[in-house]
PDB file of C-alpha atoms in Angstrom:
ATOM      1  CA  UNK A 270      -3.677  -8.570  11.586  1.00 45.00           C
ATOM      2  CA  UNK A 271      -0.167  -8.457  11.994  1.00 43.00           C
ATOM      3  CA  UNK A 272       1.377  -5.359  10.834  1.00 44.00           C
ATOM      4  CA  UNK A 273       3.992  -4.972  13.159  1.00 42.00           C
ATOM      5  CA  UNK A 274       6.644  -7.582  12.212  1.00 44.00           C
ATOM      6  CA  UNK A 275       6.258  -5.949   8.223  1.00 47.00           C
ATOM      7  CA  UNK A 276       6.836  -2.593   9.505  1.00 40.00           C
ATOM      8  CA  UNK A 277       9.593  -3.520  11.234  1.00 40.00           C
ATOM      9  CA  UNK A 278      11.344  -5.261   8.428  1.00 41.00           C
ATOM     10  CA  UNK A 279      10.603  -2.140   5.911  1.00 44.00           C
ATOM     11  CA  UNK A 280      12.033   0.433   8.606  1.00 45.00           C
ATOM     12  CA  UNK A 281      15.088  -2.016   9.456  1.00 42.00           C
ATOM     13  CA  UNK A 282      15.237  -1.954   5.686  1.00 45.00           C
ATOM     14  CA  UNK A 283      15.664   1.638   5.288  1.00 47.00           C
ATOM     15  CA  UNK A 284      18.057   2.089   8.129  1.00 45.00           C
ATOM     16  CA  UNK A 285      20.757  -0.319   6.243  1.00 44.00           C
ATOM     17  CA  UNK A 286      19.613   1.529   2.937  1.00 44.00           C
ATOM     18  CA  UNK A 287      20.767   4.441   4.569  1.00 43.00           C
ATOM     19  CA  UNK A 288      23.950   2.875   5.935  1.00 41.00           C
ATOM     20  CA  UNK A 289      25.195   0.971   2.753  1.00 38.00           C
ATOM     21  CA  UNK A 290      24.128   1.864  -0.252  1.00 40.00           C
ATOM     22  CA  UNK A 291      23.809   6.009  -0.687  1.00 39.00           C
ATOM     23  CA  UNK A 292      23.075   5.235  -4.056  1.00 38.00           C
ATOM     24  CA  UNK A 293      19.530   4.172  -2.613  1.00 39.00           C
ATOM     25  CA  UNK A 294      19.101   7.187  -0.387  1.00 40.00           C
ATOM     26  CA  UNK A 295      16.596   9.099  -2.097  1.00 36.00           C
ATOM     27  CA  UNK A 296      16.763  12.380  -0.024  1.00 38.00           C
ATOM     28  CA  UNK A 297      18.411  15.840  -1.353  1.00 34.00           C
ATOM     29  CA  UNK A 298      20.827  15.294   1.031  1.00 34.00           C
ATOM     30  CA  UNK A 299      22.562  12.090   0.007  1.00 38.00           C
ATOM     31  CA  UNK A 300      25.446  12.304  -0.858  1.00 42.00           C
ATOM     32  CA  UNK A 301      25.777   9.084  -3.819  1.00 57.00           C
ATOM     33  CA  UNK A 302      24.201   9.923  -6.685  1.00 71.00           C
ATOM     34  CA  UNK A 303      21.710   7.157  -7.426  1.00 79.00           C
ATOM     35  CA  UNK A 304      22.238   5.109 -10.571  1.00 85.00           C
ATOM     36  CA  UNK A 305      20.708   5.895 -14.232  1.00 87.00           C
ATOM     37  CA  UNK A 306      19.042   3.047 -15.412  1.00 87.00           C
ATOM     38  CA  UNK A 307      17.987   2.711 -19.153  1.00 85.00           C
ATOM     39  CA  UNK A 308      15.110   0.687 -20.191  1.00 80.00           C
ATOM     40  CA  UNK A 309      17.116  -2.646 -21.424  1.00 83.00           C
ATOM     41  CA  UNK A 310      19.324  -2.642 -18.314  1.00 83.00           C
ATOM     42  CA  UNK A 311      15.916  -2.765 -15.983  1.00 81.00           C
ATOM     43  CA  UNK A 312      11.927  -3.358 -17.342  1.00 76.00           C
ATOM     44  CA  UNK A 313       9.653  -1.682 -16.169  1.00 73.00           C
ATOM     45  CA  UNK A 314       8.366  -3.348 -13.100  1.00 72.00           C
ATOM     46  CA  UNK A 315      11.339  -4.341 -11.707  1.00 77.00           C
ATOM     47  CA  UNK A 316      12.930  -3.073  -8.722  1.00 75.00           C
ATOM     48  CA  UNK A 317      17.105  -3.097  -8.701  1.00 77.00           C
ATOM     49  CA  UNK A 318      19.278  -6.788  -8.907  1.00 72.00           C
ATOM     50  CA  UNK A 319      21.379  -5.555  -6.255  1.00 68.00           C
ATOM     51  CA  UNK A 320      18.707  -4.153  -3.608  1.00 65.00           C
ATOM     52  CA  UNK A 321      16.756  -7.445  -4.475  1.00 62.00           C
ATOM     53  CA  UNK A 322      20.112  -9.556  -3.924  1.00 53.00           C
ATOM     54  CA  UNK A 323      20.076  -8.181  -0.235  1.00 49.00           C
ATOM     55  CA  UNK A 324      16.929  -9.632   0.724  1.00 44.00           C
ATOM     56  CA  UNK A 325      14.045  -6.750   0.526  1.00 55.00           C
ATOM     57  CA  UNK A 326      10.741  -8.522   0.679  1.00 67.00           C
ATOM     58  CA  UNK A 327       7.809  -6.265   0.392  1.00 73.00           C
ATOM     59  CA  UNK A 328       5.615  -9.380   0.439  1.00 72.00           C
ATOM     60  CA  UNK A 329       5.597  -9.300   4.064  1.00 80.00           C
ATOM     61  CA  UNK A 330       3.450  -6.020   4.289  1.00 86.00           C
ATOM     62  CA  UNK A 331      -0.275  -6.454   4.074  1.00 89.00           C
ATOM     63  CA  UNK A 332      -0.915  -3.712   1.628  1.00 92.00           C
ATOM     64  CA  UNK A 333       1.807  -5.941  -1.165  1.00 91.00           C
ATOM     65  CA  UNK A 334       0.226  -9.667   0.310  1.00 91.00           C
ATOM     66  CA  UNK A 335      -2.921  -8.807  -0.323  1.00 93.00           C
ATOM     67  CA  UNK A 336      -3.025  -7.766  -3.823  1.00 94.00           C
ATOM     68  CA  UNK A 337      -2.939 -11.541  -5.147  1.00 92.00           C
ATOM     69  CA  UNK A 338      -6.278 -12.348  -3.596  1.00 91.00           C
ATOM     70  CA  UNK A 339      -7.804  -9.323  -4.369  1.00 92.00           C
ATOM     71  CA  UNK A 340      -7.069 -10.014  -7.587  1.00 92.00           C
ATOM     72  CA  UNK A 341      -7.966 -13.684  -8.015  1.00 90.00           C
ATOM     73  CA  UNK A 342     -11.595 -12.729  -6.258  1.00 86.00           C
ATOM     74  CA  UNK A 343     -11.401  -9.651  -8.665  1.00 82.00           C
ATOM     75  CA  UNK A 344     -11.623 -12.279 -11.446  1.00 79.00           C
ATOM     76  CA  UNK A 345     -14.114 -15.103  -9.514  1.00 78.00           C
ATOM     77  CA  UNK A 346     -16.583 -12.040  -8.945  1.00 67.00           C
ATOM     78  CA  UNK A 347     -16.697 -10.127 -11.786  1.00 63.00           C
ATOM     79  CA  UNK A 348     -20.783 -11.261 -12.098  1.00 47.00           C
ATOM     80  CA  UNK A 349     -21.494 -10.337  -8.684  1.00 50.00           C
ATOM     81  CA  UNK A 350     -23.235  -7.265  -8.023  1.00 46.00           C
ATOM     82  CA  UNK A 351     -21.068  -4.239  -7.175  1.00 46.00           C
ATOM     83  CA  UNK A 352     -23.392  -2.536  -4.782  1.00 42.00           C
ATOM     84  CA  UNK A 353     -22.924  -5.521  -2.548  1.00 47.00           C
ATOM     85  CA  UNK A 354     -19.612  -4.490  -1.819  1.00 57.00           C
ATOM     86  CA  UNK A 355     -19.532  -0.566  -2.196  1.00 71.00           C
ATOM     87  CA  UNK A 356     -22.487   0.410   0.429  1.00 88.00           C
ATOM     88  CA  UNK A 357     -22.347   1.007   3.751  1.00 94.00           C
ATOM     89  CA  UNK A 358     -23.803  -2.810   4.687  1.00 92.00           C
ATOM     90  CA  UNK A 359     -26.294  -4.057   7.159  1.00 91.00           C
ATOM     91  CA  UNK A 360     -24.620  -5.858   9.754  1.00 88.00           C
ATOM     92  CA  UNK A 361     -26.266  -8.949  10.725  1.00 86.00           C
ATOM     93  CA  UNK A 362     -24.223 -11.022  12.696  1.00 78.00           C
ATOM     94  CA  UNK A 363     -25.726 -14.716  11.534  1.00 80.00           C
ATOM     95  CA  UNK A 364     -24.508 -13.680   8.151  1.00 80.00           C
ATOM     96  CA  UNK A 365     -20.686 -12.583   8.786  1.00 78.00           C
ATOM     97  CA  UNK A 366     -19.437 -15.032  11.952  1.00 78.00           C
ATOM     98  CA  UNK A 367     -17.496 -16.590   9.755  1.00 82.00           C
ATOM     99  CA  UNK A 368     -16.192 -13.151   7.581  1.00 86.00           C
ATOM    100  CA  UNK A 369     -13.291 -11.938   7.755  1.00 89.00           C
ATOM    101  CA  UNK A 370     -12.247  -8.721  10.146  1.00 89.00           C
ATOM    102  CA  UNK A 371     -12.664  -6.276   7.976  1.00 90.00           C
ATOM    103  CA  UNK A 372     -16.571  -7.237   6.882  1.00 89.00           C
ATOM    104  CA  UNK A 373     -17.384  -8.171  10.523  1.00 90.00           C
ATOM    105  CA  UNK A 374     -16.101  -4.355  11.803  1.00 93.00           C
ATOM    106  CA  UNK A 375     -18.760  -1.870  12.793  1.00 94.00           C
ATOM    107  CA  UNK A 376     -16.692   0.166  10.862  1.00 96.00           C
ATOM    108  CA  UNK A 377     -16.841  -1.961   8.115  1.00 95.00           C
ATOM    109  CA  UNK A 378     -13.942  -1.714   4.606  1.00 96.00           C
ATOM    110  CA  UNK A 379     -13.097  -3.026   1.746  1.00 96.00           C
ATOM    111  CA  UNK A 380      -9.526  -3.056  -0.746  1.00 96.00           C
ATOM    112  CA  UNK A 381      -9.155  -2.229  -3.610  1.00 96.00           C
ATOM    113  CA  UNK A 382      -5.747  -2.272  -5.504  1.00 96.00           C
ATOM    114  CA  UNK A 383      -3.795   0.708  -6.217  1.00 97.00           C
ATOM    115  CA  UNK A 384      -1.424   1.062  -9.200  1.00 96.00           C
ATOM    116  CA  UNK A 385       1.265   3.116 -10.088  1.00 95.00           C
ATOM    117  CA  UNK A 386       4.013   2.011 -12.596  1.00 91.00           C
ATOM    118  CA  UNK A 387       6.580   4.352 -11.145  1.00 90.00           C
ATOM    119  CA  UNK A 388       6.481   2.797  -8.018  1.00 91.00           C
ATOM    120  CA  UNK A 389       7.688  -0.485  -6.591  1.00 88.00           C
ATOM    121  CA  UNK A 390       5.864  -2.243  -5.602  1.00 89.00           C
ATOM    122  CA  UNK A 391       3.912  -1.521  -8.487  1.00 91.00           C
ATOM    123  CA  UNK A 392       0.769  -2.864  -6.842  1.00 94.00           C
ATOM    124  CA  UNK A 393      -0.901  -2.270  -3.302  1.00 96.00           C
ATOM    125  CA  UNK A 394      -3.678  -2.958  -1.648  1.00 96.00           C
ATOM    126  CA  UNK A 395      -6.027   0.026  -0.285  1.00 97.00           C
ATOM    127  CA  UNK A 396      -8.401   0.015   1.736  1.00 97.00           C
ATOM    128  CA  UNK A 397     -11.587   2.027   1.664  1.00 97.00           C
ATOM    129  CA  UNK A 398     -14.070   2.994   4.298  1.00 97.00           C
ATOM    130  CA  UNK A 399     -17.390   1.562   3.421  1.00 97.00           C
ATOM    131  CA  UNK A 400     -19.683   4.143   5.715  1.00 97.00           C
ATOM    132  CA  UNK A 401     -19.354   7.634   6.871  1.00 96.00           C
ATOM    133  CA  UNK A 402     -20.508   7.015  10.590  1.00 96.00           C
ATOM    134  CA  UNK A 403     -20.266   3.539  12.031  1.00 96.00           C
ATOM    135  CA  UNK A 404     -22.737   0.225  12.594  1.00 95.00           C
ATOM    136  CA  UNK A 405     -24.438   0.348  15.939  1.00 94.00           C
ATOM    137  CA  UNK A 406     -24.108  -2.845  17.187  1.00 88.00           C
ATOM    138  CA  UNK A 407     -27.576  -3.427  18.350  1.00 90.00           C
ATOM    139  CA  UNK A 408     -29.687  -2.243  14.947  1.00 92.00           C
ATOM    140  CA  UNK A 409     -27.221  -3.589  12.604  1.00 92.00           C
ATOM    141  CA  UNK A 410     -27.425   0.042  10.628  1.00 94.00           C
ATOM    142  CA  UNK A 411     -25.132   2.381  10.622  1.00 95.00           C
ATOM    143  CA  UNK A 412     -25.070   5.676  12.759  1.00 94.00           C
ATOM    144  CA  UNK A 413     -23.587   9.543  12.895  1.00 93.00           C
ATOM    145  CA  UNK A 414     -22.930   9.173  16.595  1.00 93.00           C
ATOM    146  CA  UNK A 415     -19.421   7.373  15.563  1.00 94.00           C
ATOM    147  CA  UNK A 416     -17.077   8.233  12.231  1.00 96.00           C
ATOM    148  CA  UNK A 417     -15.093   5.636  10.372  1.00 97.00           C
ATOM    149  CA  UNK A 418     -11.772   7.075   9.850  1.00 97.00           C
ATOM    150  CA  UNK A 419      -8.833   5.268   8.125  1.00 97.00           C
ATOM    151  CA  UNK A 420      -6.155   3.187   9.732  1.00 97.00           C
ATOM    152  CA  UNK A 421      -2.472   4.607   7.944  1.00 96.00           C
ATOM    153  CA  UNK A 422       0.543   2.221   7.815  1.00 93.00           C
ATOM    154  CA  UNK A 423       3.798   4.081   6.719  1.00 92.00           C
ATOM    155  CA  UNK A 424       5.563   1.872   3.686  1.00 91.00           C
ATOM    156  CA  UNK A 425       8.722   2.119   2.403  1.00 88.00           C
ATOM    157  CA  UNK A 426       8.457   2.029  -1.606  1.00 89.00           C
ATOM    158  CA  UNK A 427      10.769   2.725  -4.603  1.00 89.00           C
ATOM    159  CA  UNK A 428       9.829   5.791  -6.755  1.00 90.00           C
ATOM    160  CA  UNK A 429      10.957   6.013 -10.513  1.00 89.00           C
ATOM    161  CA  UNK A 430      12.821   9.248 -11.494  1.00 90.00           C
ATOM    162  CA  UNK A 431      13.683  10.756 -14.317  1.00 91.00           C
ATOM    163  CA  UNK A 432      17.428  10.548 -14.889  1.00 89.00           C
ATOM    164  CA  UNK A 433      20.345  11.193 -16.787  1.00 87.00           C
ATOM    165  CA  UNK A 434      22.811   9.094 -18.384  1.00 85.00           C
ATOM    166  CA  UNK A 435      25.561  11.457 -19.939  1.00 82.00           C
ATOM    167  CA  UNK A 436      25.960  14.047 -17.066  1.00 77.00           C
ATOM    168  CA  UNK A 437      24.319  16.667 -18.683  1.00 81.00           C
ATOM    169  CA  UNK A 438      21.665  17.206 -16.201  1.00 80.00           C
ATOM    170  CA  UNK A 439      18.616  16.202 -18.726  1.00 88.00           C
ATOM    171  CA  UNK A 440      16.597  13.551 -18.540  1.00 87.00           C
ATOM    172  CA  UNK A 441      17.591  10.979 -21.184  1.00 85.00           C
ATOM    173  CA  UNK A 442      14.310   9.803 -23.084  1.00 88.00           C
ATOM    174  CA  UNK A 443      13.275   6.137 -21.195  1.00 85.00           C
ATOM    175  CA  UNK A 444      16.051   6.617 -18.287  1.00 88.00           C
ATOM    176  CA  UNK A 445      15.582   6.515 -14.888  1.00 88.00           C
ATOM    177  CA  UNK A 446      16.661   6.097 -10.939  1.00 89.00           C
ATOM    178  CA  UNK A 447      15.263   5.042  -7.977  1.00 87.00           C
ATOM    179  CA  UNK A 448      14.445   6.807  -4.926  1.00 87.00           C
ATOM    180  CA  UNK A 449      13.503   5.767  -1.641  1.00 86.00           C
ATOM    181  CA  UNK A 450       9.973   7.006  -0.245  1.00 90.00           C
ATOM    182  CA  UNK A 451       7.860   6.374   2.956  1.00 92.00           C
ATOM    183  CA  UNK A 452       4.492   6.437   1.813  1.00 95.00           C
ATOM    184  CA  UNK A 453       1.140   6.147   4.004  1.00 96.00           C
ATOM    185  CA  UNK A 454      -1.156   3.153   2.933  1.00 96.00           C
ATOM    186  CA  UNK A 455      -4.533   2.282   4.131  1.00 97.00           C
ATOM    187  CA  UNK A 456      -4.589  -0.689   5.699  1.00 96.00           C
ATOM    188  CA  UNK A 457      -7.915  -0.477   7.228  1.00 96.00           C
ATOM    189  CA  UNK A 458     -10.840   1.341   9.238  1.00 97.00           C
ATOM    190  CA  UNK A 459     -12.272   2.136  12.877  1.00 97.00           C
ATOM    191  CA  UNK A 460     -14.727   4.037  14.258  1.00 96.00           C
ATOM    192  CA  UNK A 461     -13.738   7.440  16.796  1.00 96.00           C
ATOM    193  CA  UNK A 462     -16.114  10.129  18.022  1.00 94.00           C
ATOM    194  CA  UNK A 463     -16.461  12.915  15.726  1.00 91.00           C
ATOM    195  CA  UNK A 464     -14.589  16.114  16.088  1.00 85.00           C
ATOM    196  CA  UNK A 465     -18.167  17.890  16.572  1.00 75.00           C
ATOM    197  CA  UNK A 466     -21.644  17.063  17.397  1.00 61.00           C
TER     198      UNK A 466
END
């Protein structure tokens, strides 16, 4: 996977936030006041014209590039059986040469896709630890002498406030500003000893 060039681009992102636009700041120190939006100058969903205009592409991180496929296999599979992909599996290697990293690990994950409406992007891909220990690579089944522990990427993301328009201090009903925000994303899994025997 490549997750460096994407992280990259979000923190270089961030860093010119920072520099130009204090309106995008999103930190109690700032010293812009970010702008009010109302709900017929932006829809929900959509992240500002102007920080769009300078070339942000979250579709360059794994956690926003994956959500399309996960969603078009979301709507091949719905028949399949949801055990199959929620259980700790058996790994046998004649069946997954051809799988992709994350079902051919020995600490084996899946994604799912997270959703939050005051948050852009909007939609992210998770990813979820499918066993507690880790496959031994000879038996194929899993084992306590290993954990699988979650791989974090940090991602920058826009967070929906509540705002207001008239100066008063309260929120006007449907307005709102945007705020920047590292979050920490699960990107994937690996296996490390465990803290205790």
């Amino acid at each position: 996977m490549t997750l460096l060039p994407g992280l990259l681009f979000l923190t270089w992102l961030h860093t010119c936030l920072a520099h130009h636009d204090p309106s995008l700041r999103g930190h109690p120190h700032s010293h812009g006041t970010p702008h009010c939006y109302s709900a017929e100058e932006l829809p929900l969903g959509h992240a500002p014209p102007h920080l769009l205009a300078r070339g942000a592409k979250w579709g360059q991180a794994l956690p926003v590039a994956l959500v399309s496929s996960l969603e078009a296999a979301s709507h091949r599979g719905r028949h399949e059986r949801p055990s199959a992909t929620t259980q700790c599996p058996v790994l046998r290697p004649e069946e997954v040469l051809e799988a992709d990293t994350h079902q051919r690990s020995i600490s084996p994950w899946r994604y799912r896709v997270d959703t939050d409406e005051d948050r852009y992007p909007q939609k992210l891909a998770f990813a979820e630890c499918l066993c507690r220990g880790c496959i031994d690579a000879r038996t194929g089944r899993e084992t306590a002498a290993l954990n699988s522990v979650r791989l974090l990427q940090s991602l920058l993301v826009l967070r929906r406030r509540p705002c207001s328009r008239d100066g008063s201090g309260l929120p006007t009903p449907g307005a709102f500003a945007f705020h920047t925000e590292f979050i920490h994303v699960p990107v994937g899994c690996t296996c490390v000893l465990p803290r205790s025997v």
